[in-house]
Coordinates of C-alpha atoms and ligand atoms in Angstrom, one line a residue:
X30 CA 14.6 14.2 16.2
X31 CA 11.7 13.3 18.6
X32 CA 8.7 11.4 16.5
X33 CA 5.6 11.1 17.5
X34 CA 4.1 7.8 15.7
X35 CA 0.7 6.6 16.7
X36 CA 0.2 2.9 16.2
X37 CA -3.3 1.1 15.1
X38 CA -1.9 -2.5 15.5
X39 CA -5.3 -3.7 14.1
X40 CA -6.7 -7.1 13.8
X41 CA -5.2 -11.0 12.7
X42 CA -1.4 -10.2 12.1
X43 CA -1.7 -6.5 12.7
X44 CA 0.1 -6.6 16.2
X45 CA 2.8 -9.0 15.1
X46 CA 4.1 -7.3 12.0
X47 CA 3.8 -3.9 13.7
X48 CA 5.9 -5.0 16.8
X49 CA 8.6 -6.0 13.7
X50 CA 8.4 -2.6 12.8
X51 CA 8.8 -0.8 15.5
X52 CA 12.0 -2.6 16.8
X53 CA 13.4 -1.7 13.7
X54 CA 12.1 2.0 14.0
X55 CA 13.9 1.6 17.8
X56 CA 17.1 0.3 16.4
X57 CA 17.4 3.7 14.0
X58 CA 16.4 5.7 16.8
X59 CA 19.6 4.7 19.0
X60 CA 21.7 4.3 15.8
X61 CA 20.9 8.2 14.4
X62 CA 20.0 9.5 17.4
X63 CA 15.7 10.3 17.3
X64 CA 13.3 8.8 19.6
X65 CA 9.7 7.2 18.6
X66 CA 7.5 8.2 21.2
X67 CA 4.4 5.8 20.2
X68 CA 0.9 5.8 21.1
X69 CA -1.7 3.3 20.4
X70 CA -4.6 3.6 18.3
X71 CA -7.7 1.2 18.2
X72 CA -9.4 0.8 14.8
X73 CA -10.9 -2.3 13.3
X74 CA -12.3 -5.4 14.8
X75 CA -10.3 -4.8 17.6
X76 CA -11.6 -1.3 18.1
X77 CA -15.3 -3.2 17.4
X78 CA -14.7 -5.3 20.9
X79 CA -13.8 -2.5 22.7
X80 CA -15.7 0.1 22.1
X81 CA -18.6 -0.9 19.8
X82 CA -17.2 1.0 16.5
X83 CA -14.3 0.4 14.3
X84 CA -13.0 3.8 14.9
X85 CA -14.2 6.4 17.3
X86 CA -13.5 9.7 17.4
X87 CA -10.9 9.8 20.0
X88 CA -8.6 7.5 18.0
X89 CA -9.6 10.1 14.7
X90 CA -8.2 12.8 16.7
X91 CA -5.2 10.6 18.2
X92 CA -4.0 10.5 14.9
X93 CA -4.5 13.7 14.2
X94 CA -2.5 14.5 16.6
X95 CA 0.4 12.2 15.9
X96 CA 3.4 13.3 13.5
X97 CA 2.9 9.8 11.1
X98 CA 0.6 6.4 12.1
X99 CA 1.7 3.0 11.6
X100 CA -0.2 0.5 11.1
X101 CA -0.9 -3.1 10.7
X102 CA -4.1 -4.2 9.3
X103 CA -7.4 -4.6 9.9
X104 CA -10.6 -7.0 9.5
X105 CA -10.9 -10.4 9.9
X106 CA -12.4 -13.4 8.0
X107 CA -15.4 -12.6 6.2
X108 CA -17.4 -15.8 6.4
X109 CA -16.9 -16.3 9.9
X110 CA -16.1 -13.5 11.9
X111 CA -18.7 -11.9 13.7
X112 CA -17.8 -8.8 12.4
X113 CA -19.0 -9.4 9.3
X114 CA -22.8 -10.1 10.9
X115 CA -22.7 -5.7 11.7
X116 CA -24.2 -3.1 9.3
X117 CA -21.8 -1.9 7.1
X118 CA -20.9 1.7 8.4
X119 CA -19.5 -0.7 11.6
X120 CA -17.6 -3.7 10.3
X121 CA -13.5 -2.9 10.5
X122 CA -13.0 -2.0 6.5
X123 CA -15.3 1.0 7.6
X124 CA -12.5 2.5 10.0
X125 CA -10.3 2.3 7.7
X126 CA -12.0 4.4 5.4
X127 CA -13.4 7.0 7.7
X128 CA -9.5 7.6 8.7
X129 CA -8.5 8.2 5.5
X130 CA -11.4 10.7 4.8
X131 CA -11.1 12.2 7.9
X132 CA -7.3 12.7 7.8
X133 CA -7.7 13.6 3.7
X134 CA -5.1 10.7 2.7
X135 CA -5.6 10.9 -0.9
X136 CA -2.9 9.8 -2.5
X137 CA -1.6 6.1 -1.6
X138 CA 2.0 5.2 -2.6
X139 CA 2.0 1.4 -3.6
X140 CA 5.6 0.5 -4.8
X141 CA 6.3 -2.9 -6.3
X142 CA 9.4 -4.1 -7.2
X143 CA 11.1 -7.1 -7.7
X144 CA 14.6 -8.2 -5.2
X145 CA 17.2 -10.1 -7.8
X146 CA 17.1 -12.3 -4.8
X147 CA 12.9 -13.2 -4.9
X148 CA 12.6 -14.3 -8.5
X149 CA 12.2 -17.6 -7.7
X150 CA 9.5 -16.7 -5.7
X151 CA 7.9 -14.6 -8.8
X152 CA 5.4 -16.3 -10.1
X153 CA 6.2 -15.5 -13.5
X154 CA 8.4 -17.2 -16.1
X155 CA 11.9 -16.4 -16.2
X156 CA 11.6 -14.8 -20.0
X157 CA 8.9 -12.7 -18.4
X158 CA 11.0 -11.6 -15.3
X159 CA 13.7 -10.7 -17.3
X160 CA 16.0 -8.2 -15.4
X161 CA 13.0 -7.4 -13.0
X162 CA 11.0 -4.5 -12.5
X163 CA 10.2 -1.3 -10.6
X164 CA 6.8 0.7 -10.5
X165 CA 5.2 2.6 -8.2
X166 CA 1.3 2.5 -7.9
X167 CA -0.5 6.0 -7.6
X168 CA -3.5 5.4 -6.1
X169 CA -6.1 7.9 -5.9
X170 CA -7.4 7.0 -2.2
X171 CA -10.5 9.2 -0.5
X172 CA -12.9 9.3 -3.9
X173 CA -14.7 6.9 -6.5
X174 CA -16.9 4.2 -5.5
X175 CA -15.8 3.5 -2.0
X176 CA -17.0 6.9 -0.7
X177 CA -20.1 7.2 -3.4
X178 CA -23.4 7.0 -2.0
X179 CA -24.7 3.7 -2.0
X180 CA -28.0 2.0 -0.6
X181 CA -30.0 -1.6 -1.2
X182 CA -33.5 -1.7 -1.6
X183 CA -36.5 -3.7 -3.5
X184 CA -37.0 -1.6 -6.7
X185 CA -40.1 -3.2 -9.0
X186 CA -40.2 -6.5 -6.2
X187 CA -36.7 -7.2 -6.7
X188 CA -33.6 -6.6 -4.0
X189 CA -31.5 -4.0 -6.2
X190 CA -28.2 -2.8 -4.8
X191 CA -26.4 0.3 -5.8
X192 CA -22.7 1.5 -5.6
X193 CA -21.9 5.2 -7.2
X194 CA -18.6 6.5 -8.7
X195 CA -18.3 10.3 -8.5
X196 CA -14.9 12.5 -8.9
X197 CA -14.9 16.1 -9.7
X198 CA -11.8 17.7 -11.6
X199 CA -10.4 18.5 -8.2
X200 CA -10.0 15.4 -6.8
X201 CA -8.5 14.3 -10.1
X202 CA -6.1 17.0 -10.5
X203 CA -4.4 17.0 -7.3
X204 CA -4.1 12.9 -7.4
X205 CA -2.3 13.6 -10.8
X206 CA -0.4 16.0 -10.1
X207 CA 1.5 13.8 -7.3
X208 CA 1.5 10.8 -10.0
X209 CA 3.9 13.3 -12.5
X210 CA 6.2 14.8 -9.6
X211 CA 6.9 11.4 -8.5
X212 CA 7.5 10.0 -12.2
X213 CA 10.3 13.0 -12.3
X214 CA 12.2 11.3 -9.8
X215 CA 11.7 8.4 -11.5
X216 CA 11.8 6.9 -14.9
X217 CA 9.6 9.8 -15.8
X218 CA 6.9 7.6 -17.8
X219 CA 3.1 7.9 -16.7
X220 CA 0.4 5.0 -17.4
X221 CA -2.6 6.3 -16.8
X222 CA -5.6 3.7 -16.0
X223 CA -9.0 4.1 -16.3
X224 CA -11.8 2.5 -18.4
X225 CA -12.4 5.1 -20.7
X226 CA -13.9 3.3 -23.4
X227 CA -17.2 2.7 -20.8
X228 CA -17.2 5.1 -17.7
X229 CA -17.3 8.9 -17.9
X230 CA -15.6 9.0 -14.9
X231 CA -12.7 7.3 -16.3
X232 CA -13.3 9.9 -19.3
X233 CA -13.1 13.0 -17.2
X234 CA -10.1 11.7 -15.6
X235 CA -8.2 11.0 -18.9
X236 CA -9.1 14.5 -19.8
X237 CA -7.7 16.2 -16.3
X238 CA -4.7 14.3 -16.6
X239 CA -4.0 15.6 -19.7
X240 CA -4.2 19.0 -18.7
X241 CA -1.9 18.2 -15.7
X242 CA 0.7 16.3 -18.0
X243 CA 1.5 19.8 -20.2
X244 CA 2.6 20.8 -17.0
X245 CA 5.6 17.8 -17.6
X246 CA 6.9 17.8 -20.5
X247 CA 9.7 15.8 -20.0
X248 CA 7.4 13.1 -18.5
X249 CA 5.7 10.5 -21.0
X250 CA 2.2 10.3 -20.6
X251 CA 0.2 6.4 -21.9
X252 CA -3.2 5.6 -20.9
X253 CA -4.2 2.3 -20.8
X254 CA -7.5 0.4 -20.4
X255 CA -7.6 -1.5 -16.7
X256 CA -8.7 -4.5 -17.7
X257 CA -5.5 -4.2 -20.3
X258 CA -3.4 -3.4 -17.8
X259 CA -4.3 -6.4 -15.6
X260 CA -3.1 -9.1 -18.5
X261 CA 0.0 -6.2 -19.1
X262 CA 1.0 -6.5 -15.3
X263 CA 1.7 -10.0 -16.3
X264 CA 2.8 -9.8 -19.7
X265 CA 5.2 -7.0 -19.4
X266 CA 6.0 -6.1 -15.4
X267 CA 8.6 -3.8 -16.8
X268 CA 7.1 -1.7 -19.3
X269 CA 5.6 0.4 -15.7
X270 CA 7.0 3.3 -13.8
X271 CA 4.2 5.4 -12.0
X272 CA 1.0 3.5 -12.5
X273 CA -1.8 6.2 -11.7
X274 CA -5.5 4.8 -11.4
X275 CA -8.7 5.7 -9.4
X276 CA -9.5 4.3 -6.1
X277 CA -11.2 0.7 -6.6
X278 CA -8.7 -0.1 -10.3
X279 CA -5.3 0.7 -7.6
X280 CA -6.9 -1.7 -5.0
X281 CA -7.1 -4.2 -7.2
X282 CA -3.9 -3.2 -9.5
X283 CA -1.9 -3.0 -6.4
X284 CA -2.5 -6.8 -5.2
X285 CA -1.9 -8.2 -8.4
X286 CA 1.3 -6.1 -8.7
X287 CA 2.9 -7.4 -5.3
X288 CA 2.1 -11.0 -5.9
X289 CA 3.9 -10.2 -9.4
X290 CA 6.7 -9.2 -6.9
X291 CA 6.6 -12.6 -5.5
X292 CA 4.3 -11.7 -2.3
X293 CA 1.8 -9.2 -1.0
X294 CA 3.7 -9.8 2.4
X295 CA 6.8 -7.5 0.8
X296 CA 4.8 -4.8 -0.4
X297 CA 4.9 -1.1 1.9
X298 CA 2.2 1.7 1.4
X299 CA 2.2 5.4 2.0
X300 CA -1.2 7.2 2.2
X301 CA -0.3 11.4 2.3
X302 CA -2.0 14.5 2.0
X303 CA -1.3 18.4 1.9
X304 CA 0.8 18.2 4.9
X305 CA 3.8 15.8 5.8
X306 CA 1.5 13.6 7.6
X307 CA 1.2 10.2 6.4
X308 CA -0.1 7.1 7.4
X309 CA 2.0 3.7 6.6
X310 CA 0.8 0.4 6.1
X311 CA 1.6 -3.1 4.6
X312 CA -0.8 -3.4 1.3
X313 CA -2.0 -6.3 2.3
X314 CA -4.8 -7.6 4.9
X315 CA -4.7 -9.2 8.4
X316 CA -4.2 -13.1 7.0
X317 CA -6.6 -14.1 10.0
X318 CA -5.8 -17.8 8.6
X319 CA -2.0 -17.5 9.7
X320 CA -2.3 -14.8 12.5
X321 CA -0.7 -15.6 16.0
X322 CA 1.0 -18.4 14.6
X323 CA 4.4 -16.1 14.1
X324 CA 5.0 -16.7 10.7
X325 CA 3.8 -13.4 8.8
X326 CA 6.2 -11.6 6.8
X327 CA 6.9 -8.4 9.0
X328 CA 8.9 -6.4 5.5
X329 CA 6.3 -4.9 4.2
X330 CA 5.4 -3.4 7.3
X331 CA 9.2 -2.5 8.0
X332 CA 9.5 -1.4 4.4
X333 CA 6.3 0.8 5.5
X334 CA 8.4 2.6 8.5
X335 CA 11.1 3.1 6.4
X336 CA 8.9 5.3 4.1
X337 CA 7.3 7.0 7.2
X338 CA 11.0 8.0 7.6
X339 CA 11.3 9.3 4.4
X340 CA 8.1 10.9 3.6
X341 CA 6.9 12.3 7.0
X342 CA 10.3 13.2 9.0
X343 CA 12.4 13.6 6.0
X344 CA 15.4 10.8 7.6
X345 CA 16.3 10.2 4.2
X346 CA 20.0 8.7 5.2
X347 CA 17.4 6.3 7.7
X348 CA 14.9 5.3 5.4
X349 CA 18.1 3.9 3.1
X350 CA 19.7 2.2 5.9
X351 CA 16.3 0.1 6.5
X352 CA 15.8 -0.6 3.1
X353 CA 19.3 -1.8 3.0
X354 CA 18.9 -4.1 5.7
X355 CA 15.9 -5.7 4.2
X356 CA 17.7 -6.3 0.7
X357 CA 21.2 -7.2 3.1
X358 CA 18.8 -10.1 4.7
X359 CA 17.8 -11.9 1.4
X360 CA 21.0 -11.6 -0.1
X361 CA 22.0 -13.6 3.4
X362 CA 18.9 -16.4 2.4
X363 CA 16.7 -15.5 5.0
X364 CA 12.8 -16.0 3.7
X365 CA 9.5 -16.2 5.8
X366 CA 7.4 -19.2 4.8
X367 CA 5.1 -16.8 2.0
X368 CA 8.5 -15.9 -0.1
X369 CA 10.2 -19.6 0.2
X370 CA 11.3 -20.6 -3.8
X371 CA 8.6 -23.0 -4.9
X372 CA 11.0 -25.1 -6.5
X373 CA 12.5 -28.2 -3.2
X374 CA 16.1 -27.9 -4.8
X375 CA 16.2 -23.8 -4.2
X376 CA 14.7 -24.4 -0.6
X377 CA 17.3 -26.3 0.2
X378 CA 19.9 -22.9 -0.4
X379 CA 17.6 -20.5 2.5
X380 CA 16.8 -21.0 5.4
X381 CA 12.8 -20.1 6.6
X382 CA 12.5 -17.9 9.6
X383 CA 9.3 -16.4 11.7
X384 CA 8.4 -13.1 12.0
X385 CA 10.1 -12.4 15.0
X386 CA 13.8 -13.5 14.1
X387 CA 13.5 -11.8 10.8
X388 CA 12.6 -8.3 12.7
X389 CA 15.8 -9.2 14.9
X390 CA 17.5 -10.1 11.6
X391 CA 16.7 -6.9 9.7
X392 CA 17.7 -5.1 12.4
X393 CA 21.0 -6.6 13.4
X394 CA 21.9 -5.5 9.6
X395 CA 20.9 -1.8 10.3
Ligands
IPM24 C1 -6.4 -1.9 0.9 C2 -7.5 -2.7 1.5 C3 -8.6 -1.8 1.8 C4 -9.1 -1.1 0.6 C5 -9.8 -2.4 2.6 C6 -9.4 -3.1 3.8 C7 -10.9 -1.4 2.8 O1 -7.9 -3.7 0.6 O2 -5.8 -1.0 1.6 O3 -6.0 -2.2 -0.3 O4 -9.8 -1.6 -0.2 O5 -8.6 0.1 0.4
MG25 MG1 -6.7 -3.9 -1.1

């Protein structure tokens, strides 16, 4: 099969992590027999120094254009980077966002789940860890507050700043529906967030998803307050299958799920639409603390590839035999720095690698 892939690197560890990734994607290209034909994409800060905008419309339609996108991260310190000092519609986080409106990537795939082999670096207690856990986060991704009108201005001589959250039973619908299919080949359970008891957005959407559940019989339906489900994330890991939420509750959900998981560094997402194009990215952000120093966690970003493989080109048998190799190299004790066991006696039974040699190690097990 002949992929095309195009590649936003993106800012802090963006280009390290990716290049991880895409020696992994090169190993199961001469293993199965496809090729990756890449091409680069500028977007964030990166894209800012270049071209004066975090994304301009070439690189929209370069994605377009490509089969899947990869992609590191974006944005850089928000105290100090220069960045930061633009108006709003041109700091890096602004990119980001524009692509996924543009390219209609609503639904974002955040799975968390716990390796036998990272408990020790779960920050939970043992009792609470039990025999691990496995959800997936639904996360509705182009509507709610981040793409609400919003404006600051004096109002009765005093700076007054406004944000607004708007989704219609469309947007809602479809974002549910993808939450039940997925719980069928699951666990089929659904927990539905929202903060119902306040917001009539988060009423509407307990409402439509509802509706959509009758549609899934065999698929239980709970709905759950978010700031419940926050304390429940840490509670009871394993009570979750699908977690489905609105845009701003599955940002914030989804971080405190993967450092449940022991680190955000291990945690892959998938953003989709309508089509088989999808665009794959590590959850979390472009660390500009630790960037260039070679000692990111590339996984999540591998484990990101490997659902590129499954969701966009279908290499189911592929996207196995990288997810394999990543479970194959902590089984073998391998750990970057972030997933080290806190405790100095279980240190002593891994070894800590860079980024680099555990790309070369992941692959080597592929
Ligand atoms: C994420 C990130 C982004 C988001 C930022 C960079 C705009 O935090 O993908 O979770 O909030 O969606
Ligand atoms: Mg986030």
């Amino acid at each position: 099969m002949e992929c095309h892939v195009g590649v936003i690197k993106g800012d802090g560890i963006g280009p390290e992590i990716v290049a991880e990734a895409k020696k992994v994607l090169d190993k199961i290209g001469g293993k199965y027999g496809h090729t990756f034909r890449y091409e680069e994409i500028l977007m964030g800060g990166c894209s800012i120094d270049a071209t004066g905008v975090p994304l301009t419309d070439e690189a929209i339609a370069a994605a377009k254009a490509s089969d899947a996108v990869l992609m590191g991260s974006i944005g850089g310190n928000t105290t100090t980077s220069p960045w930061y000092k633009l108006a709003p519609e041109l700091r890096p986080e602004a990119g980001l966002l524009k692509l996924r409106k543009s390219l209609n990537l609503f639904a974002n795939l955040r799975p968390a789940y716990l390796y036998e082999e990272l408990k020790e670096a779960c920050p939970l207690r043992e009792d609470i860890i039990g025999d691990g856990f496995d959800m997936m986060i639904m996360r509705e991704l182009t509507g709610g507050l981040y793409f609400g009108a919003r404006e600051t201005k004096e109002v009765d001589g005093a700076m007054t700043a406004v944000d607004t959250l708007t989704y219609n039973e469309h947007e809602i619908r479809r974002i549910a529906r993808r939450g039940f299919d997925i719980a069928m080949k699951r666990k089929k359970k659904v927990t539905s967030v929202d903060k119902a008891n306040v917001l009539d957005s988060s009423r509407l959407w307990r409402k439509i998803v509802e509706e959509v559940a009758k549609d899934y019989p065999q698929v239980v339906l709970e709905h759950m307050l978010v700031d419940n489900c926050a304390m429940q994330l840490v509670k009871n890991p394993a009570q979750f299958d699908v977690i489905l939420t609105e845009n701003m509750f599955g940002d914030i959900l989804s971080d405190e799920a993967s450092m449940v998981t022991g680190s955000i560094g291990m945690l892959s997402s998938a953003s989709l639409n309508d089509t088989k194009f999808g665009l794959y990215e590590p959850s979390g952000g472009s660390a500009p603390d630790i960037a260039g120093q070679g000692i990111a966690n590339p996984i999540a970003t591998i484990l990101s590839a490997a659902m590129m493989l499954r969701y966009t080109f279908d290499l189911d048998k592929e996207a196995d035999a990288v997810e394999q190799a990543v479970r194959q190299v902590l089984k073998d004790g391998y750990r970057t720095i972030d997933i080290m066991p806190q405790e100095e006696e279980k240190r002593l039974t891994v070894k800590q690698v860079g980024t680099g040699e555990m790309g070369d190690l992941i692959c080597a097990r592929i």
